[in-house]
CSV table of C-alpha atoms in Angstrom, one decimal:
chain,number,residue,atom,x,y,z
A,7,MET,CA,-37.8,20.5,20.0
A,8,ASN,CA,-39.0,22.7,17.1
A,9,TRP,CA,-40.2,19.3,14.5
A,10,ASP,CA,-40.8,22.7,12.4
A,11,TYR,CA,-37.7,23.4,12.6
A,12,ILE,CA,-36.3,20.2,11.8
A,13,LEU,CA,-37.7,19.7,8.5
A,14,SER,CA,-36.7,23.0,7.3
A,15,VAL,CA,-33.0,21.9,7.7
A,16,THR,CA,-32.4,18.5,6.7
A,17,PRO,CA,-32.1,19.1,3.0
A,18,ARG,CA,-29.2,20.6,4.5
A,19,PHE,CA,-28.0,17.7,6.7
A,20,ILE,CA,-28.7,15.2,3.6
A,21,HIS,CA,-26.2,16.9,1.8
A,22,ALA,CA,-23.7,16.9,4.5
A,23,THR,CA,-24.4,13.2,5.0
A,24,LEU,CA,-23.6,12.6,1.0
A,25,MET,CA,-21.1,14.5,1.1
A,26,THR,CA,-19.4,12.4,4.0
A,27,LEU,CA,-20.3,8.7,1.9
A,28,HIS,CA,-18.3,11.0,-1.1
A,29,LEU,CA,-14.9,11.2,0.7
A,30,ALA,CA,-15.9,7.5,2.4
A,31,PHE,CA,-15.5,6.2,-0.1
A,32,TRP,CA,-13.0,7.0,-1.6
A,33,GLY,CA,-10.9,7.5,0.7
A,34,ILE,CA,-11.8,3.6,1.6
A,35,LEU,CA,-11.2,2.7,-1.7
A,36,LEU,CA,-7.9,4.4,-2.5
A,37,SER,CA,-6.8,2.9,1.6
A,38,LEU,CA,-7.2,-0.3,0.8
A,39,VAL,CA,-4.9,-0.3,-2.7
A,40,ILE,CA,-2.5,1.1,-0.7
A,41,GLY,CA,-3.7,-1.3,1.8
A,42,VAL,CA,-3.0,-4.7,-0.5
A,43,ILE,CA,0.2,-2.7,-1.5
A,44,CYS,CA,2.4,-1.8,1.6
A,45,ALA,CA,1.1,-5.1,3.1
A,46,VAL,CA,2.5,-7.2,0.0
A,47,ILE,CA,6.1,-5.7,0.5
A,48,THR,CA,6.7,-6.0,3.8
A,49,THR,CA,5.1,-9.4,4.1
A,50,TYR,CA,7.3,-10.6,0.7
A,51,LYS,CA,9.8,-8.4,2.2
A,52,VAL,CA,10.8,-6.8,-1.5
A,53,LYS,CA,13.5,-5.1,-1.3
A,54,SER,CA,14.6,-1.5,-1.4
A,55,LEU,CA,11.4,-0.4,-0.7
A,56,THR,CA,10.8,-3.1,2.5
A,57,TRP,CA,11.5,-0.1,4.4
A,58,LEU,CA,10.5,3.1,3.0
A,59,VAL,CA,6.7,2.0,3.5
A,60,LYS,CA,7.9,1.0,7.1
A,61,GLY,CA,8.4,4.3,7.4
A,62,TYR,CA,5.5,6.0,5.7
A,63,ILE,CA,2.6,3.0,8.2
A,64,GLU,CA,4.4,4.6,11.5
A,65,LEU,CA,4.7,8.7,10.1
A,66,SER,CA,0.5,7.8,9.3
A,67,ARG,CA,-0.4,6.2,12.3
A,68,ASN,CA,1.3,8.3,14.9
A,69,THR,CA,0.7,11.5,13.0
A,70,PRO,CA,-3.1,13.1,13.6
A,71,LEU,CA,-4.8,12.6,10.2
A,72,LEU,CA,-5.4,17.0,11.5
A,73,ILE,CA,-2.0,18.0,10.4
A,74,GLN,CA,-2.1,16.4,8.0
A,75,VAL,CA,-4.4,17.7,5.9
A,76,PHE,CA,-3.7,20.6,7.6
A,77,PHE,CA,-0.3,20.4,6.2
A,78,LEU,CA,-2.1,19.1,1.8
A,79,TYR,CA,-4.6,22.4,2.1
A,80,PHE,CA,-1.5,24.9,3.4
A,81,GLY,CA,1.5,23.5,3.6
A,82,LEU,CA,1.9,22.0,0.3
A,83,SER,CA,0.4,26.1,-0.9
A,84,LYS,CA,3.0,27.3,-0.1
A,85,ILE,CA,5.0,25.8,-2.7
A,86,GLY,CA,3.0,25.9,-5.6
A,87,LEU,CA,0.9,23.5,-5.6
A,88,LYS,CA,-2.4,24.4,-4.6
A,89,LEU,CA,-5.5,21.9,-3.5
A,90,ASP,CA,-9.3,21.8,-2.8
A,91,GLY,CA,-10.2,20.7,0.3
A,92,PHE,CA,-12.3,18.0,-1.1
A,93,THR,CA,-9.2,16.8,-2.4
A,94,CYS,CA,-7.2,17.0,0.5
A,95,GLY,CA,-9.9,15.4,1.8
A,96,ILE,CA,-10.0,12.5,0.4
A,97,ILE,CA,-5.5,12.3,-0.1
A,98,GLY,CA,-5.8,12.3,3.6
A,99,LEU,CA,-8.2,9.8,4.0
A,100,ALA,CA,-5.8,7.2,1.8
A,101,PHE,CA,-3.0,7.7,3.7
A,102,LEU,CA,-4.6,7.6,7.2
A,103,GLY,CA,-6.3,4.4,6.2
A,104,GLY,CA,-3.4,2.9,3.7
A,105,SER,CA,-1.7,1.9,6.8
A,106,TYR,CA,-3.9,0.8,9.4
A,107,MET,CA,-5.2,-1.3,6.3
A,108,ALA,CA,-2.4,-2.4,5.4
A,109,GLU,CA,-0.6,-4.1,9.0
A,110,ALA,CA,-4.3,-5.2,8.9
A,111,ILE,CA,-4.2,-7.3,5.8
A,112,ARG,CA,-0.1,-8.3,6.7
A,113,GLY,CA,-1.6,-9.6,9.6
A,114,GLY,CA,-3.6,-11.5,7.3
A,115,LEU,CA,-1.2,-12.7,4.9
A,116,GLU,CA,0.9,-14.4,7.9
A,117,ALA,CA,-1.7,-15.7,9.0
A,118,VAL,CA,-1.9,-18.4,6.8
A,119,SER,CA,-0.1,-21.6,6.7
A,120,LYS,CA,2.5,-22.4,4.7
A,121,GLY,CA,1.1,-25.2,3.9
A,122,GLN,CA,-1.8,-23.7,1.9
A,123,ILE,CA,1.3,-21.9,-0.4
A,124,GLU,CA,3.8,-25.1,-0.6
A,125,SER,CA,0.7,-27.3,-2.0
A,126,ALA,CA,-0.3,-24.3,-5.0
A,127,LEU,CA,3.1,-24.4,-6.1
A,128,SER,CA,3.5,-27.9,-5.4
A,129,ILE,CA,0.0,-28.6,-8.3
A,130,GLY,CA,1.7,-25.6,-10.8
A,131,LEU,CA,0.9,-22.6,-9.8
A,132,THR,CA,2.8,-19.9,-10.1
A,133,PRO,CA,4.0,-17.6,-7.2
A,134,PHE,CA,1.6,-15.0,-9.0
A,135,GLN,CA,-1.6,-18.2,-9.6
A,136,ALA,CA,-1.4,-19.4,-6.0
A,137,PHE,CA,-1.6,-15.8,-4.2
A,138,ARG,CA,-4.6,-14.4,-6.3
A,139,TYR,CA,-6.1,-18.3,-5.6
A,140,VAL,CA,-4.8,-19.3,-2.3
A,141,ILE,CA,-2.9,-16.7,0.2
A,142,PHE,CA,-4.9,-13.2,0.0
A,143,PRO,CA,-8.1,-15.2,-0.5
A,144,GLN,CA,-7.6,-16.5,3.1
A,145,ALA,CA,-5.7,-13.6,4.2
A,146,PHE,CA,-8.3,-11.5,3.4
A,147,ALA,CA,-10.8,-13.5,5.0
A,148,ILE,CA,-9.2,-13.5,8.6
A,149,ALA,CA,-8.4,-9.8,8.1
A,150,THR,CA,-12.1,-8.9,7.5
A,151,PRO,CA,-12.8,-8.2,11.3
A,152,ALA,CA,-10.0,-5.3,11.1
A,153,ILE,CA,-10.9,-4.3,7.7
A,154,GLY,CA,-14.6,-3.6,8.6
A,155,ALA,CA,-13.1,-1.6,11.6
A,156,ASN,CA,-10.6,0.6,9.7
A,157,CYS,CA,-13.6,1.5,6.7
A,158,LEU,CA,-15.8,2.7,10.3
A,159,PHE,CA,-12.7,4.4,11.5
A,160,LEU,CA,-12.9,6.3,8.3
A,161,MET,CA,-15.9,7.4,7.5
A,162,LYS,CA,-16.0,9.3,11.1
A,163,GLU,CA,-12.7,10.8,10.4
A,164,THR,CA,-14.8,12.2,8.3
A,165,SER,CA,-15.3,14.9,10.9
A,166,VAL,CA,-12.2,16.4,10.3
A,167,ILE,CA,-12.4,17.6,6.8
A,168,SER,CA,-14.3,20.4,7.5
A,169,ALA,CA,-11.2,21.8,8.6
A,170,VAL,CA,-10.2,22.7,5.3
A,171,ALA,CA,-14.4,24.3,4.6
A,172,VAL,CA,-15.4,20.6,3.6
A,173,ALA,CA,-19.5,20.5,4.2
A,174,GLU,CA,-19.7,17.7,5.4
A,175,LEU,CA,-22.2,16.5,7.8
A,176,MET,CA,-20.4,16.6,11.5
A,177,LYS,CA,-18.8,19.5,12.4
A,178,PHE,CA,-19.2,21.4,10.0
A,179,VAL,CA,-22.9,22.1,9.1
A,180,ALA,CA,-23.4,20.4,12.5
A,181,LYS,CA,-22.1,23.7,14.1
A,182,GLU,CA,-23.2,26.5,11.5
A,183,VAL,CA,-26.8,25.8,12.8
A,184,ILE,CA,-26.4,25.8,16.4
A,185,GLY,CA,-23.3,28.6,15.9
A,186,LEU,CA,-26.7,30.5,13.4
A,187,ASP,CA,-29.6,29.6,15.4
A,188,TYR,CA,-29.1,28.6,18.1
A,189,LYS,CA,-30.5,25.7,17.7
A,190,THR,CA,-28.2,23.4,19.8
A,191,ASN,CA,-30.9,19.7,20.1
A,192,GLU,CA,-32.0,19.9,16.9
A,193,ALA,CA,-28.5,19.9,15.4
A,194,LEU,CA,-27.0,17.5,17.6
A,195,PHE,CA,-30.6,15.2,17.2
A,196,LEU,CA,-29.8,15.0,13.8
A,197,LEU,CA,-26.7,14.2,13.8
A,198,VAL,CA,-26.7,11.1,15.1
A,199,VAL,CA,-30.4,10.5,13.3
A,200,PHE,CA,-27.9,10.4,10.1
A,201,TYR,CA,-25.1,9.3,11.4
A,202,LEU,CA,-26.6,5.9,12.7
A,203,ILE,CA,-28.5,6.3,9.2
A,204,ILE,CA,-24.5,6.1,7.0
A,205,LEU,CA,-22.6,3.7,9.8
A,206,LEU,CA,-25.4,1.5,11.6
A,207,PRO,CA,-26.4,-0.4,7.9
A,208,MET,CA,-22.1,-0.3,7.8
A,209,SER,CA,-21.4,-2.4,10.5
A,210,LEU,CA,-24.5,-4.4,9.7
A,211,PHE,CA,-23.2,-5.1,6.8
A,212,ILE,CA,-19.7,-6.1,8.0
A,213,SER,CA,-20.8,-8.3,10.5
A,214,TYR,CA,-22.6,-10.1,8.0
A,215,LEU,CA,-19.2,-10.2,5.8
A,216,GLU,CA,-17.4,-12.1,8.7
A,217,ARG,CA,-20.0,-14.1,9.1
A,218,ARG,CA,-19.4,-15.0,5.2
A,219,THR,CA,-15.9,-14.5,5.1
A,220,ARG,CA,-16.0,-17.4,8.5
A,221,ARG,CA,-17.6,-19.6,6.6
A,222,ALA,CA,-15.7,-19.9,3.4
A,223,LYS,CA,-12.4,-22.2,2.3
A,224,TYR,CA,-9.5,-21.5,0.8
A,225,GLY,CA,-11.6,-17.6,0.4
A,226,ALA,CA,-14.8,-19.9,-2.6
C-alpha cells in the first residue's frame, strides 16, 4: 500500500465525495416530495390521477436507473432538449426514488387506524388539518424504516451517474485512478473509506430517527 500516493489523490476523492453528497441530497429531497404527492394520490384515489401515478411507479421501479439516465442525457438531446450530466443525475435519482418513497409512505398512510381519523374529524378538524396534524405524522413514523432504507439505496445509486460524465465517487474517480495509475489497492481502500464516511453516519442517524419515531405518540 503506497500511503504517499493515497495522500496525493485524497483531494480528488474528497471532491468526488462532495459531488456524491450533492447528487444524493437533491435526489433524496425531490424523491420525498414526489413520494408524498404520489402516496396521497394513490391512498385517497384521486380521480384521473391514480392510474397515471400507478403507471409511473411501475415504470420507474421496473427500469434500471442507468437506462433512465441514458434516456435523459442522450434521448432528450435528440429532440433538442439538452441537459447536463448533473441535472440528468438528479432527475434520474428523483424519478427512481420517488416511486420507492411513494410506496413506503402509502404503506404508512394506510396503516393509520380509522379511529384516529374519525377522532380528528369529530373534534372539528378539517380533512386537511386532520391529515397534517394527525394522519401524516403517524404515517411518517410508521414509514421511517422504509424511507431510511430508500435514502441509503439512493445514496449508493449515485455511482450510476458516472455513466453521463459526472465525477462522483465510486465509478468515475476510483476507476480513473485504477486505469491511469494502476493503483488498484489504494483506489479501493479510499473508496471504502469515503463510502463509510458517507453512509455510516447516515445509517446511524436513520437508526436514531427510527427509535425516536417509535417512542413518539401521534407524531409528536
